[in-house]
């Protein structure tokens, strides 16, 4: 991939990653609940799903998913249901008083957090359609395509890891300001509302006409 093409793609990756979405909401939610180092496992799951989506597009399956109404709808409604389930769990989260000397956090299992992040990204059919529409614009058909897909996947993953680290870390810092169960309940329910809003937004997504 030519340097100028990669730089254009690099800038596009930052714009895409910084735009708020379900992944950003999940990263902030995990940062608040588990702290940075534990909550960051969620970001790993997001990237695994991203790599899978790029591989699907590179293999040509993405075109099938983009044109199949049934496949698109199945993935979409699974994503809606999962986001609503996350909203319910966040709403029901039990707050605990935080002390100044030590702030106990729930211990999230790394694999569970990775799986959570993976499902959030993997269950968004719009992401596959988006990747299918954007990535080919930066491909040079005269050069090996697999190598170019690997370069773009690595670029997207690195940029998104940095952005999600920012979201996770910012939320983990905010956690230190919470001192009462009432404050924590308010934040939990705010994130629950955001998850529900993301589900509602995903529910409105329609497959582009062929």
Short mmCIF file of C-alpha atoms in Angstrom, two decimals:
data_model
loop_
_atom_site.label_atom_id
_atom_site.label_comp_id
_atom_site.label_asym_id
_atom_site.label_seq_id
_atom_site.Cartn_x
_atom_site.Cartn_y
_atom_site.Cartn_z
CA UNK A 1 0.00 0.00 0.00
CA UNK A 2 1.38 3.41 -1.00
CA UNK A 3 2.25 5.75 1.85
CA UNK A 4 -0.22 8.45 0.80
CA UNK A 5 -3.00 5.87 0.56
CA UNK A 6 -2.16 4.47 3.98
CA UNK A 7 -2.12 7.97 5.52
CA UNK A 8 -5.58 8.67 4.12
CA UNK A 9 -6.80 5.36 5.52
CA UNK A 10 -5.10 6.11 8.86
CA UNK A 11 -7.02 9.39 9.16
CA UNK A 12 -10.26 7.64 8.23
CA UNK A 13 -9.64 5.06 10.97
CA UNK A 14 -9.41 7.80 13.60
CA UNK A 15 -12.64 9.39 12.42
CA UNK A 16 -14.41 6.01 12.49
CA UNK A 17 -13.07 4.99 15.92
CA UNK A 18 -13.74 8.32 17.61
CA UNK A 19 -17.36 8.41 16.47
CA UNK A 20 -19.51 7.27 19.42
CA UNK A 21 -21.13 3.86 19.10
CA UNK A 22 -21.94 0.69 21.00
CA UNK A 23 -18.23 -0.17 21.31
CA UNK A 24 -17.41 3.16 22.92
CA UNK A 25 -20.35 2.84 25.30
CA UNK A 26 -19.26 -0.67 26.26
CA UNK A 27 -15.67 0.48 26.84
CA UNK A 28 -16.79 3.30 29.15
CA UNK A 29 -19.18 0.98 30.95
CA UNK A 30 -16.42 -1.57 31.59
CA UNK A 31 -14.00 1.15 32.67
CA UNK A 32 -16.48 2.43 35.22
CA UNK A 33 -17.37 -0.98 36.56
CA UNK A 34 -14.03 -2.78 36.52
CA UNK A 35 -11.32 -0.13 36.25
CA UNK A 36 -8.93 0.32 33.34
CA UNK A 37 -6.80 -2.82 33.32
CA UNK A 38 -9.65 -5.24 33.87
CA UNK A 39 -12.18 -3.33 31.78
CA UNK A 40 -9.78 -3.09 28.83
CA UNK A 41 -10.33 -6.78 28.07
CA UNK A 42 -13.61 -5.63 26.51
CA UNK A 43 -11.60 -3.69 23.90
CA UNK A 44 -9.71 -6.88 22.98
CA UNK A 45 -13.03 -8.54 22.19
CA UNK A 46 -14.06 -5.58 20.05
CA UNK A 47 -10.89 -5.97 17.99
CA UNK A 48 -11.30 -9.72 17.54
CA UNK A 49 -14.74 -9.06 16.04
CA UNK A 50 -13.28 -6.32 13.84
CA UNK A 51 -10.61 -8.69 12.50
CA UNK A 52 -13.31 -11.30 11.84
CA UNK A 53 -15.42 -8.76 9.95
CA UNK A 54 -12.47 -7.72 7.79
CA UNK A 55 -11.67 -11.39 7.10
CA UNK A 56 -15.29 -11.96 6.09
CA UNK A 57 -15.12 -9.05 3.66
CA UNK A 58 -11.72 -10.16 2.31
CA UNK A 59 -13.08 -13.66 1.72
CA UNK A 60 -15.98 -12.27 -0.28
CA UNK A 61 -18.62 -13.44 2.18
CA UNK A 62 -19.32 -9.84 3.13
CA UNK A 63 -20.93 -9.25 -0.27
CA UNK A 64 -23.31 -12.15 0.39
CA UNK A 65 -24.25 -10.82 3.84
CA UNK A 66 -24.72 -7.34 2.43
CA UNK A 67 -27.18 -8.58 -0.18
CA UNK A 68 -28.99 -11.23 1.88
CA UNK A 69 -31.96 -9.72 3.70
CA UNK A 70 -32.35 -12.78 5.93
CA UNK A 71 -28.71 -12.88 7.05
CA UNK A 72 -28.69 -9.12 7.59
CA UNK A 73 -31.88 -9.24 9.68
CA UNK A 74 -30.75 -12.20 11.79
CA UNK A 75 -27.48 -10.51 12.73
CA UNK A 76 -29.19 -7.16 13.28
CA UNK A 77 -31.89 -8.41 15.62
CA UNK A 78 -29.43 -10.53 17.55
CA UNK A 79 -27.41 -7.34 18.08
CA UNK A 80 -30.50 -5.43 19.18
CA UNK A 81 -31.42 -8.14 21.68
CA UNK A 82 -27.88 -8.31 23.07
CA UNK A 83 -27.64 -4.53 23.54
CA UNK A 84 -31.01 -4.53 25.31
CA UNK A 85 -29.78 -7.34 27.57
CA UNK A 86 -26.69 -5.26 28.40
CA UNK A 87 -28.98 -2.31 29.14
CA UNK A 88 -31.00 -4.47 31.53
CA UNK A 89 -27.89 -5.78 33.29
CA UNK A 90 -26.48 -2.27 33.60
CA UNK A 91 -29.76 -0.95 34.98
CA UNK A 92 -29.89 -3.76 37.55
CA UNK A 93 -26.23 -3.38 38.62
CA UNK A 94 -26.05 -3.10 42.39
CA UNK A 95 -24.02 -0.07 43.54
CA UNK A 96 -21.77 -0.21 46.56
CA UNK A 97 -20.43 2.61 48.68
CA UNK A 98 -16.84 3.54 47.78
CA UNK A 99 -14.41 4.43 50.50
CA UNK A 100 -11.64 6.98 50.16
CA UNK A 101 -8.87 4.59 51.17
CA UNK A 102 -9.78 1.72 48.89
CA UNK A 103 -12.28 1.51 46.09
CA UNK A 104 -13.35 -2.09 45.60
CA UNK A 105 -14.46 -2.96 42.10
CA UNK A 106 -16.27 -6.04 40.82
CA UNK A 107 -13.85 -8.62 39.44
CA UNK A 108 -14.79 -9.16 35.81
CA UNK A 109 -13.51 -12.35 34.22
CA UNK A 110 -11.22 -11.49 31.28
CA UNK A 111 -12.70 -14.10 28.93
CA UNK A 112 -16.24 -12.96 29.75
CA UNK A 113 -15.29 -9.35 28.98
CA UNK A 114 -13.56 -10.37 25.74
CA UNK A 115 -16.65 -12.32 24.70
CA UNK A 116 -18.87 -9.37 25.62
CA UNK A 117 -16.86 -7.02 23.42
CA UNK A 118 -16.74 -9.57 20.60
CA UNK A 119 -20.53 -9.98 20.57
CA UNK A 120 -21.11 -6.22 20.55
CA UNK A 121 -19.05 -5.71 17.38
CA UNK A 122 -19.81 -9.03 15.68
CA UNK A 123 -23.58 -8.56 15.99
CA UNK A 124 -23.58 -5.31 14.03
CA UNK A 125 -24.29 -6.07 10.35
CA UNK A 126 -23.87 -2.39 9.53
CA UNK A 127 -20.16 -2.76 10.39
CA UNK A 128 -19.67 -5.46 7.75
CA UNK A 129 -21.52 -3.39 5.14
CA UNK A 130 -19.47 -0.34 6.13
CA UNK A 131 -16.17 -2.23 5.85
CA UNK A 132 -17.32 -3.68 2.53
CA UNK A 133 -17.99 -0.15 1.25
CA UNK A 134 -14.91 1.61 2.64
CA UNK A 135 -11.95 -0.77 2.49
CA UNK A 136 -12.05 -1.48 -1.28
CA UNK A 137 -11.60 2.25 -1.92
CA UNK A 138 -8.09 2.00 -0.50
CA UNK A 139 -7.14 -1.23 -2.27
CA UNK A 140 -4.76 -1.36 -5.21
CA UNK A 141 -5.95 -4.24 -7.43
CA UNK A 142 -2.48 -4.48 -9.00
CA UNK A 143 -0.92 -5.46 -5.66
CA UNK A 144 -1.53 -8.56 -3.48
CA UNK A 145 -4.93 -8.02 -1.84
CA UNK A 146 -4.33 -10.20 1.22
CA UNK A 147 -1.30 -8.16 2.27
CA UNK A 148 -3.27 -4.94 1.87
CA UNK A 149 -6.14 -6.32 3.96
CA UNK A 150 -3.65 -7.30 6.66
CA UNK A 151 -2.17 -3.79 6.65
CA UNK A 152 -5.59 -2.19 6.92
CA UNK A 153 -6.73 -4.61 9.63
CA UNK A 154 -3.59 -3.89 11.68
CA UNK A 155 -4.08 -0.14 11.26
CA UNK A 156 -7.75 -0.26 12.28
CA UNK A 157 -7.03 -2.46 15.30
CA UNK A 158 -4.16 -0.30 16.60
CA UNK A 159 -6.13 2.93 16.20
CA UNK A 160 -9.24 1.45 17.81
CA UNK A 161 -7.22 0.04 20.72
CA UNK A 162 -5.84 3.52 21.41
CA UNK A 163 -9.29 5.13 21.18
CA UNK A 164 -10.93 2.48 23.38
CA UNK A 165 -8.10 2.86 25.89
CA UNK A 166 -9.04 6.52 26.09
CA UNK A 167 -12.74 5.75 26.62
CA UNK A 168 -11.98 3.02 29.17
CA UNK A 169 -9.40 5.08 31.05
CA UNK A 170 -11.57 8.19 31.17
CA UNK A 171 -14.45 6.21 32.64
CA UNK A 172 -12.14 4.50 35.15
CA UNK A 173 -10.94 7.92 36.34
CA UNK A 174 -14.52 9.11 36.72
CA UNK A 175 -15.19 6.12 38.98
CA UNK A 176 -12.94 7.67 41.61
CA UNK A 177 -15.33 10.60 41.92
CA UNK A 178 -18.26 8.38 42.84
CA UNK A 179 -18.73 8.15 46.58
CA UNK A 180 -22.32 7.10 47.16
CA UNK A 181 -24.56 4.30 45.89
CA UNK A 182 -26.96 6.95 44.58
CA UNK A 183 -24.26 8.44 42.35
CA UNK A 184 -23.24 5.03 41.08
CA UNK A 185 -26.85 4.06 40.41
CA UNK A 186 -27.30 7.24 38.37
CA UNK A 187 -24.24 6.43 36.24
CA UNK A 188 -25.26 2.78 35.80
CA UNK A 189 -28.70 3.79 34.61
CA UNK A 190 -27.23 6.43 32.31
CA UNK A 191 -25.19 3.74 30.59
CA UNK A 192 -28.22 1.45 30.52
CA UNK A 193 -30.09 4.19 28.68
CA UNK A 194 -27.21 4.57 26.22
CA UNK A 195 -27.16 0.82 25.52
CA UNK A 196 -30.92 0.91 24.93
CA UNK A 197 -30.50 3.91 22.61
CA UNK A 198 -27.80 2.04 20.67
CA UNK A 199 -30.19 -0.92 20.35
CA UNK A 200 -32.94 1.38 19.08
CA UNK A 201 -30.54 2.92 16.56
CA UNK A 202 -29.41 -0.50 15.33
CA UNK A 203 -33.05 -1.56 14.97
CA UNK A 204 -33.60 1.25 12.45
CA UNK A 205 -30.74 0.14 10.20
CA UNK A 206 -31.91 -1.23 6.87
CA UNK A 207 -29.99 -3.19 4.26
CA UNK A 208 -28.98 -0.96 1.39
CA UNK A 209 -30.92 -1.59 -1.77
CA UNK A 210 -29.02 -3.61 -4.33
#
